[in-house]
CSV table of N, CA and C in Angstrom, one decimal:
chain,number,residue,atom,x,y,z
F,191,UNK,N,0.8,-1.2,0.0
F,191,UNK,CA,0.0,0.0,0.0
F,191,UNK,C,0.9,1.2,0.0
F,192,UNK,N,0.4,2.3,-0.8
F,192,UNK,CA,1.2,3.4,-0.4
F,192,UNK,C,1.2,4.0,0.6
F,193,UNK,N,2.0,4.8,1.0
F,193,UNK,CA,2.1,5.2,2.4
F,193,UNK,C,1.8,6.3,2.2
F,194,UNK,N,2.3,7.3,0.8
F,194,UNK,CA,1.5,8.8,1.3
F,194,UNK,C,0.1,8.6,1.2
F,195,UNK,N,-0.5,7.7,0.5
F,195,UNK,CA,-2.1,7.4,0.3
F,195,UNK,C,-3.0,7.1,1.7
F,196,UNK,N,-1.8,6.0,2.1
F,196,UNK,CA,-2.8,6.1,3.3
F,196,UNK,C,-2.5,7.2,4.8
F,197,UNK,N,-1.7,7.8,4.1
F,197,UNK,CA,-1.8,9.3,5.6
F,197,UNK,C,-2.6,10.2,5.1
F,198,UNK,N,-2.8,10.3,3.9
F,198,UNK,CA,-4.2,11.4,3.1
F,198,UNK,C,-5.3,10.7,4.0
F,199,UNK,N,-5.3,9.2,3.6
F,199,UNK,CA,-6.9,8.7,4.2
F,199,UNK,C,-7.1,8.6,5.6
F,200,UNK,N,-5.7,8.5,6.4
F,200,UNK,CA,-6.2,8.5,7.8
F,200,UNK,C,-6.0,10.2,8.1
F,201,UNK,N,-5.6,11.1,7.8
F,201,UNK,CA,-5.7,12.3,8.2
F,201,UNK,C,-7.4,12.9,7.4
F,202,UNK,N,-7.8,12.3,6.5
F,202,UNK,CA,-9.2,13.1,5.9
F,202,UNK,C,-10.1,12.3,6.6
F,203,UNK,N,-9.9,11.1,7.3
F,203,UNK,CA,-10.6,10.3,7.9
F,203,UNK,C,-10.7,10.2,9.5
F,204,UNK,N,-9.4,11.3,9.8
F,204,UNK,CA,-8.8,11.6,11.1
F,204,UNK,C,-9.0,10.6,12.0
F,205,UNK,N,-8.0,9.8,11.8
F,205,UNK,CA,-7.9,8.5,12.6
F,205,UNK,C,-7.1,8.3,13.7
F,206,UNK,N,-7.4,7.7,14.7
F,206,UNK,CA,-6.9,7.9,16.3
F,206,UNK,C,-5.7,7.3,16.2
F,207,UNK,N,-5.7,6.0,15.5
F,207,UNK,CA,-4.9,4.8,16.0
F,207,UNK,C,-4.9,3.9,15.0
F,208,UNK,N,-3.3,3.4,14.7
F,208,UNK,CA,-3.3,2.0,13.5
F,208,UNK,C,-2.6,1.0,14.3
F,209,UNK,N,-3.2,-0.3,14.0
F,209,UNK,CA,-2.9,-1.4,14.5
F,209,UNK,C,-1.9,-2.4,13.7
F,210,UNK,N,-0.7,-2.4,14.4
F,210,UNK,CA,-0.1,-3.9,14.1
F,210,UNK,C,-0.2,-4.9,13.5
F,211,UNK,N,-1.3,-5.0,13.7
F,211,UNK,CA,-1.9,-6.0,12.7
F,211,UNK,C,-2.3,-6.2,11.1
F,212,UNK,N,-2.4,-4.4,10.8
F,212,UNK,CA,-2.4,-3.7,9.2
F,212,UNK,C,-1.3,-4.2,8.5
F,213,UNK,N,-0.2,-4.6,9.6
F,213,UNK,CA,1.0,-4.4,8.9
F,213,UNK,C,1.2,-6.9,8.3
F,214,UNK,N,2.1,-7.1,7.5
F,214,UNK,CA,2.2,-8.2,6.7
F,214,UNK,C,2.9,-8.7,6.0
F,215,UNK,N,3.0,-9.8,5.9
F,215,UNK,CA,4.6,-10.1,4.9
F,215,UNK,C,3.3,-11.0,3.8
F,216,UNK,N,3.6,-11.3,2.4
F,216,UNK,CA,3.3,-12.1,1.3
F,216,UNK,C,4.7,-12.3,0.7
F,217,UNK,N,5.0,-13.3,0.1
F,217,UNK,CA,5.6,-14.0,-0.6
F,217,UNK,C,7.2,-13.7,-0.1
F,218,UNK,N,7.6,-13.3,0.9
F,218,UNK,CA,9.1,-13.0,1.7
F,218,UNK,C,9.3,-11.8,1.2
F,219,UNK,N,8.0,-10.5,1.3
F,219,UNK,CA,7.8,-9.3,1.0
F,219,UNK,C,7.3,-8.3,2.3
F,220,UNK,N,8.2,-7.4,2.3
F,220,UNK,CA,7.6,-6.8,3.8
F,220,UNK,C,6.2,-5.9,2.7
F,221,UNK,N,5.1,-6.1,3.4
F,221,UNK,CA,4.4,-4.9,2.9
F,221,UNK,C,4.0,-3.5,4.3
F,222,UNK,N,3.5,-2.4,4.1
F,222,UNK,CA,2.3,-1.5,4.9
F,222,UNK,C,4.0,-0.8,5.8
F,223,UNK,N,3.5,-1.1,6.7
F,223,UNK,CA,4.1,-0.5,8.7
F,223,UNK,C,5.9,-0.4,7.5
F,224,UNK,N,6.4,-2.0,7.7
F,224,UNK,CA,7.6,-2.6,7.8
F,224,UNK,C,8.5,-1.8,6.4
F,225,UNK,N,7.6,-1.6,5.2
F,225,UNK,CA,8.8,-1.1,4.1
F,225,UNK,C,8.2,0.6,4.1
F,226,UNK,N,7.3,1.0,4.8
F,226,UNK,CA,7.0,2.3,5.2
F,226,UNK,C,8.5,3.2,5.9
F,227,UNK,N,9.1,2.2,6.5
F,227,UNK,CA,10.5,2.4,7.5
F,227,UNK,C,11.4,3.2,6.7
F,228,UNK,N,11.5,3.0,5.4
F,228,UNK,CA,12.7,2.9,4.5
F,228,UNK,C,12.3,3.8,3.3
F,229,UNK,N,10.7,4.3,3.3
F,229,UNK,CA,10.8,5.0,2.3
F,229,UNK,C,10.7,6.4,3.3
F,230,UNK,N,11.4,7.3,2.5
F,230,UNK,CA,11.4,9.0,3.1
F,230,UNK,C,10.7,10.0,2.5
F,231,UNK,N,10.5,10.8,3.8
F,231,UNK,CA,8.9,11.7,3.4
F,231,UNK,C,9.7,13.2,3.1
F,232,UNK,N,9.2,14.0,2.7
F,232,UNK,CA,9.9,15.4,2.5
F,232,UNK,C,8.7,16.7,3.0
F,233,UNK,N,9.3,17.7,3.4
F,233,UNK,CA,7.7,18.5,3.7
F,233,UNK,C,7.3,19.1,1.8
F,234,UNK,N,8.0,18.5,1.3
F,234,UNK,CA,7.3,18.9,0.1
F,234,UNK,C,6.5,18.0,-0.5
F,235,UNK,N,6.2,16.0,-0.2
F,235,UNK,CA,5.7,15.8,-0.3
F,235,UNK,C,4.6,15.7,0.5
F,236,UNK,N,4.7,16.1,2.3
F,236,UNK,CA,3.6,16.5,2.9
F,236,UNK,C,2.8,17.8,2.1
F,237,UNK,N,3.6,18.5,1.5
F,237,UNK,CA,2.5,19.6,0.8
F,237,UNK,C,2.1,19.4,-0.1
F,238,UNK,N,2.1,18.4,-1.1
F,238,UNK,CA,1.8,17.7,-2.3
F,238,UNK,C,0.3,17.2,-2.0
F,239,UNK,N,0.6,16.3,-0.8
F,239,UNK,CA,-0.6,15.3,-0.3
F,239,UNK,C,-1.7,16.6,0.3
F,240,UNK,N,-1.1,17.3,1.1
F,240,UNK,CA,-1.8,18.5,1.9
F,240,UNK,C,-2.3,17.9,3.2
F,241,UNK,N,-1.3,17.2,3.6
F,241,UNK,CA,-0.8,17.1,5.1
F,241,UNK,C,-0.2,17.6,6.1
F,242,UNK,N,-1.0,17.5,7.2
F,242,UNK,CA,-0.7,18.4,8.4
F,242,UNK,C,0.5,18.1,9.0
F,243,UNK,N,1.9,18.9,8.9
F,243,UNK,CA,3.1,18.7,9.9
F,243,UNK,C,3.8,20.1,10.5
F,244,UNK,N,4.4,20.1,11.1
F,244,UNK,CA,5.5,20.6,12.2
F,244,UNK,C,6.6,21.2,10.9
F,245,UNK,N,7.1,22.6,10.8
F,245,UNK,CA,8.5,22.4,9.9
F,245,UNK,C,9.4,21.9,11.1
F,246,UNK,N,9.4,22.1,12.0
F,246,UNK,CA,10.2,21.6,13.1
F,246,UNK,C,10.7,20.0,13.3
F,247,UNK,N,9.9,19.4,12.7
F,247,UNK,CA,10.0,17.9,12.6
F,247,UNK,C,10.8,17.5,11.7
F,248,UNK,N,11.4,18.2,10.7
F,248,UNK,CA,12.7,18.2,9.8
F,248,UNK,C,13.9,18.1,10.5
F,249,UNK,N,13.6,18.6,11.2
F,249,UNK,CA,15.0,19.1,12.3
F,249,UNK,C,15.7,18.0,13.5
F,250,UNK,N,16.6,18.2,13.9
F,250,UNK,CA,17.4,17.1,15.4
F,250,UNK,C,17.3,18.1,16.4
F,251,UNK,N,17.8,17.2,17.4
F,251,UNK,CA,18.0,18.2,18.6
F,251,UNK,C,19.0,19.5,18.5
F,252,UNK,N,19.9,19.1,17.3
F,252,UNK,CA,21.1,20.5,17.2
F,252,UNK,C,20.3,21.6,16.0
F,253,UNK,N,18.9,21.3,15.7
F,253,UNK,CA,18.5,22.1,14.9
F,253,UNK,C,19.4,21.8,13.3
F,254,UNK,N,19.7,20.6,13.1
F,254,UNK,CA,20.1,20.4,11.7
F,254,UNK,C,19.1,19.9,11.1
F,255,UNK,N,19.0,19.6,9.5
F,255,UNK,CA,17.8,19.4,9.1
F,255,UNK,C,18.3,17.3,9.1
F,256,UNK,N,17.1,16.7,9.1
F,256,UNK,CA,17.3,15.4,9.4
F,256,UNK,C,16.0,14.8,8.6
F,257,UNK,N,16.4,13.7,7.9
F,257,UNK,CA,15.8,13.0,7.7
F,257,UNK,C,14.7,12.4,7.8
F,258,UNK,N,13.0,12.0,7.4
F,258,UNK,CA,12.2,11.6,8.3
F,258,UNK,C,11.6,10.5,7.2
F,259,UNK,N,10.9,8.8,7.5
F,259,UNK,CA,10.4,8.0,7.0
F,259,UNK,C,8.7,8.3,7.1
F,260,UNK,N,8.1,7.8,6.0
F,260,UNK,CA,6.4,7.6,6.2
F,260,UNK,C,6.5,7.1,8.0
F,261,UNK,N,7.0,5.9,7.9
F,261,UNK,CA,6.7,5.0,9.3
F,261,UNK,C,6.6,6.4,10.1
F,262,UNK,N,7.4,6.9,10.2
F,262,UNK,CA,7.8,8.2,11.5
F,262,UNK,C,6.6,9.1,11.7
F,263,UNK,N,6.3,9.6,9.9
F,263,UNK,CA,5.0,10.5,10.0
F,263,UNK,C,3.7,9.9,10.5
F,264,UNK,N,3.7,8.5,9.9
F,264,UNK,CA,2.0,8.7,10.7
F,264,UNK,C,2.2,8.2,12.2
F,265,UNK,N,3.5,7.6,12.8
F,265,UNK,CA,3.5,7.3,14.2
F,265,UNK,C,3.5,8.7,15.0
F,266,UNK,N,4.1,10.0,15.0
F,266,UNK,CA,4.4,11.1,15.2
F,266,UNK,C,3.0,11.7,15.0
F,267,UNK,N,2.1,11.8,13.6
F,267,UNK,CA,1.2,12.7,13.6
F,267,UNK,C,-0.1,11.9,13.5
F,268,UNK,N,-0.5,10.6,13.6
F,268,UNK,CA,-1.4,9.9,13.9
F,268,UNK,C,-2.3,10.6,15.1
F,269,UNK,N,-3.9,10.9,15.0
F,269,UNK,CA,-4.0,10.8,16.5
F,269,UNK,C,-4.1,12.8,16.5
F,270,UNK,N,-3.8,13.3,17.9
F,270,UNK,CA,-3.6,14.7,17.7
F,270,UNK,C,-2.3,15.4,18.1
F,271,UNK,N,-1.8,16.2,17.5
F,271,UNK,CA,-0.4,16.8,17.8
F,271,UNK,C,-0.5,18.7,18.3
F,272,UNK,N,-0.7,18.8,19.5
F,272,UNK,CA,-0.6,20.0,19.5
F,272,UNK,C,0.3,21.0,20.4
F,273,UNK,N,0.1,22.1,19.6
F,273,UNK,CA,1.6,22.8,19.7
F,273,UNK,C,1.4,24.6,19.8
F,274,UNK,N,1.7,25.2,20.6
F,274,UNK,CA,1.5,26.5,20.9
F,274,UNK,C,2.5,27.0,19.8
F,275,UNK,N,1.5,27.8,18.8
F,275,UNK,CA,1.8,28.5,17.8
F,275,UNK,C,2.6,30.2,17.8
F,276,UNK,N,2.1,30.3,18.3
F,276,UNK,CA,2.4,31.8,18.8
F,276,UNK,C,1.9,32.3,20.2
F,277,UNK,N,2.4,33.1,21.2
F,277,UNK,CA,2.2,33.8,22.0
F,277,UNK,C,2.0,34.6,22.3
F,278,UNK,N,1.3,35.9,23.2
F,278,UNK,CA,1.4,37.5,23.6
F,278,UNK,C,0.3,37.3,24.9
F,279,UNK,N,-0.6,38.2,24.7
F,279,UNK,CA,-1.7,38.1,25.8
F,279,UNK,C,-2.7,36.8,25.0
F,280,UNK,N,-2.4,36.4,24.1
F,280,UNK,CA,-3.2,35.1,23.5
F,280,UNK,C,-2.4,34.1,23.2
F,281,UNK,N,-2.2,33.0,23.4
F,281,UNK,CA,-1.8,31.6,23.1
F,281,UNK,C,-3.3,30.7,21.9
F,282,UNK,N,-2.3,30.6,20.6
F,282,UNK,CA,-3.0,30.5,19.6
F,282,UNK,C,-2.4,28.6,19.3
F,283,UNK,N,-3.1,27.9,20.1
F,283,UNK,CA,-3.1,26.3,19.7
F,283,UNK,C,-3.4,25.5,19.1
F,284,UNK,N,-2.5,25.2,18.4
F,284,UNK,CA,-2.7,24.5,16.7
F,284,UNK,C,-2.7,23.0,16.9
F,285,UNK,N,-3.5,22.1,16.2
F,285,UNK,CA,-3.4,21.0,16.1
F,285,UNK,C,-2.4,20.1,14.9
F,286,UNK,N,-1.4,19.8,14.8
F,286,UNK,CA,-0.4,19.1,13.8
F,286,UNK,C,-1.3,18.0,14.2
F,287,UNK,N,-1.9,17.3,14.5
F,287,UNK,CA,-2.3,15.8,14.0
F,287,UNK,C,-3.2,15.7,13.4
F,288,UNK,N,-4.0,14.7,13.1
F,288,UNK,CA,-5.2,14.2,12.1
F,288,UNK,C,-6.2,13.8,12.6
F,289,UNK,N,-5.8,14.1,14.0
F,289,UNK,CA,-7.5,14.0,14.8
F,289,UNK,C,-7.4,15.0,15.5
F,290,UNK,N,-9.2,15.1,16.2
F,290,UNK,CA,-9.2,15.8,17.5
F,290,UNK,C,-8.7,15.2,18.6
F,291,UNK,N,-8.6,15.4,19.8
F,291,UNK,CA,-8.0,14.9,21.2
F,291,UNK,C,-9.4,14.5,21.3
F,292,UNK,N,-10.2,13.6,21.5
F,292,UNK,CA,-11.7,13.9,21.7
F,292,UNK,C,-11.7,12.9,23.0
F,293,UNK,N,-10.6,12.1,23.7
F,293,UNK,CA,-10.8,11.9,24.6
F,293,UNK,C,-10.0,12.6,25.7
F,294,UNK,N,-9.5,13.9,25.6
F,294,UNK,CA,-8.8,14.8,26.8
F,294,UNK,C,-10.2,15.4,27.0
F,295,UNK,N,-9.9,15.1,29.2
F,295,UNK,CA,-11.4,15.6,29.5
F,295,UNK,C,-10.4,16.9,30.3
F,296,UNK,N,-9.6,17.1,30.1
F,296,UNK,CA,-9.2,18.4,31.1
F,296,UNK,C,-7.8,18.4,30.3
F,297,UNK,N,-7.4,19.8,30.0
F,297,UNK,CA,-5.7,19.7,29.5
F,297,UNK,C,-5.4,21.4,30.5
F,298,UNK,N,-4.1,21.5,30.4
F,298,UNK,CA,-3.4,22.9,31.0
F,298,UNK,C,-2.3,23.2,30.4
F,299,UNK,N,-2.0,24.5,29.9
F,299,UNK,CA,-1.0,25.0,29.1
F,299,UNK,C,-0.3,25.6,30.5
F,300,UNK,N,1.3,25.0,30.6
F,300,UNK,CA,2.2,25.3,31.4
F,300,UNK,C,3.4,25.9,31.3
F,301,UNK,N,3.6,27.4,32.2
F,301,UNK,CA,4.6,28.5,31.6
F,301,UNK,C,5.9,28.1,32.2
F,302,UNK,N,7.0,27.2,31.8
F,302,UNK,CA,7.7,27.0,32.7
F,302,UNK,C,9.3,28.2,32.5
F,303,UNK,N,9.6,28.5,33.7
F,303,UNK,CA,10.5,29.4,33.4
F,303,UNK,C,11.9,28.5,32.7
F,304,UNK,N,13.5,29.2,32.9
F,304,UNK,CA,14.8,28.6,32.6
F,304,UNK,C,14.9,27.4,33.0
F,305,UNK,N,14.7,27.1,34.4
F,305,UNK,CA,15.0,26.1,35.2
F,305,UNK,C,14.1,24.9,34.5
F,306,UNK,N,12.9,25.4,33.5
F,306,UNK,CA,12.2,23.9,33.5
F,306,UNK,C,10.9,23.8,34.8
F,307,UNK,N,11.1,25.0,35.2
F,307,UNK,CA,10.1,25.0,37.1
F,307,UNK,C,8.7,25.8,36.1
F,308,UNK,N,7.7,25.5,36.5
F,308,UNK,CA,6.3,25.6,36.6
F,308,UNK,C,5.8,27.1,37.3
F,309,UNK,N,5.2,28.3,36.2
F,309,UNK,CA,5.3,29.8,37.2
F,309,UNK,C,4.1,30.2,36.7
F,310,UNK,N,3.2,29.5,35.7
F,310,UNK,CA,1.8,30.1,35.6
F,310,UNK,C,1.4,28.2,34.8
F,311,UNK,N,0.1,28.2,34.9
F,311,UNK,CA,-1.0,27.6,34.6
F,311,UNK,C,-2.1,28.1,34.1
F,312,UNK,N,-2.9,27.3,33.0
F,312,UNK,CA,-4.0,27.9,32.4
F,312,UNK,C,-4.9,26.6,31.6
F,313,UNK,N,-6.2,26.4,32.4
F,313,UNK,CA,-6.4,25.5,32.3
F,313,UNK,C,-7.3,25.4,30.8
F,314,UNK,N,-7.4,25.0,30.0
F,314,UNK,CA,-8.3,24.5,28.6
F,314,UNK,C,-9.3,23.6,28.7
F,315,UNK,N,-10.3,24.3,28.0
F,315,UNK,CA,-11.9,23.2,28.5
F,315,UNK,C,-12.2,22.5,27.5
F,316,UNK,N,-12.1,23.4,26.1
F,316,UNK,CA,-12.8,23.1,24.7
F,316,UNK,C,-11.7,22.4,23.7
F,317,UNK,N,-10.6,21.9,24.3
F,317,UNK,CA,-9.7,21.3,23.6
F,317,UNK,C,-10.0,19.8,22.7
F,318,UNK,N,-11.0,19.4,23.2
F,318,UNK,CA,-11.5,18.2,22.3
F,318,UNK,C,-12.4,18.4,21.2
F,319,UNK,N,-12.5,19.6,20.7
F,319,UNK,CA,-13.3,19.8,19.6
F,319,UNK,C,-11.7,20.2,18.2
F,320,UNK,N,-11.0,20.7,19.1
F,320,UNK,CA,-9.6,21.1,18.0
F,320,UNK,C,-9.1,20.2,16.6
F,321,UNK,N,-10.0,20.3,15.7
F,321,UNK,CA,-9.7,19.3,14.8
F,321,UNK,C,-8.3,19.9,13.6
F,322,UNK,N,-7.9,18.9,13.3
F,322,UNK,CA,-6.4,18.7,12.8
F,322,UNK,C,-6.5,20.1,11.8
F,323,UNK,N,-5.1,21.2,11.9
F,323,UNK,CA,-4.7,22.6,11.4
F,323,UNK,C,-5.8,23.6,11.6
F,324,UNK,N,-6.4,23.5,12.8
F,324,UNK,CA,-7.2,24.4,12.9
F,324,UNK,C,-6.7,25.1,14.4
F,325,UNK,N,-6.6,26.4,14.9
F,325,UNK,CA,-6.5,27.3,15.8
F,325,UNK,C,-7.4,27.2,17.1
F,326,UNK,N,-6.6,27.3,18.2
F,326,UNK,CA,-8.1,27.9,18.9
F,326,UNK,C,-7.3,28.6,20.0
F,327,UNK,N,-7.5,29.9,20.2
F,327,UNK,CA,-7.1,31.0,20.8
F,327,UNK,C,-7.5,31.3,22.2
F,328,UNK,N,-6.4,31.5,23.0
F,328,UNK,CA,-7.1,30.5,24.5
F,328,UNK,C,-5.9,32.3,24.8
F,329,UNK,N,-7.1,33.3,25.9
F,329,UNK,CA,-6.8,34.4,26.2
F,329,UNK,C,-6.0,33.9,27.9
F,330,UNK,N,-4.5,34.5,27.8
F,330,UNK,CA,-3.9,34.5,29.0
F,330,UNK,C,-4.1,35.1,30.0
């Protein structure tokens, strides 16, 4: 199966979760999950398909740009991915995944200072309706 085909269909079909079991060998042939591993995605062909991703996800921890497999993208953006977009007196939270959270019954956006230490809290109510590249603007 193709692999950018099927992240178009579980992202337009915004799917929670893929199971192990999708994945299969025929004739001493990996197919699905296993040769997904080895083919590599580009954000240019995420923008071909018109798939939701992170430019940040290109990147390593040293901020070089790095390599990334199908397998990675839909284990990474399967499901919901969200990420504080921008900041000021408004925190605008974007969803990178392909679902809603629709089972978070409570979430909290946390200001942590240098240290990594915890110095404001803000609790979110409406976060399970956030469906995949859409905004929702939560006043600090």
């Amino acid at each position: 199966m193709s692999a950018p085909l099927i992240a178009q269909r579980l992202a337009v079909d915004h799917f929670t979760s893929l199971s192990i079991a999708h994945n299969y060998k025929e004739d001493g042939k990996d197919y699905s999950l296993s040769s997904w591993k080895r083919q590599l995605v580009t954000s240019a062909l995420l923008d071909q398909y018109k798939l939701p991703y992170q430019k940040s996800w290109f990147k390593d921890t040293n901020n070089n740009e790095t390599s990334r497999s199908w397998y990675e993208y839909i284990r990474d953006y399967l499901g919901y991915r969200l990420a504080v977009k921008d900041i000021s007196y408004q925190v605008n939270l974007t969803n990178y995944g392909m679902a809603a959270p629709v089972l978070i019954n409570k979430a909290e956006l946390v200001l942590l200072n240098a240290s990594k230490k915890p110095v404001a809290t803000k609790e979110i109510t409406d976060v399970a309706h956030l469906q995949s590249l859409q905004v929702l603007p939560i006043e600090w």
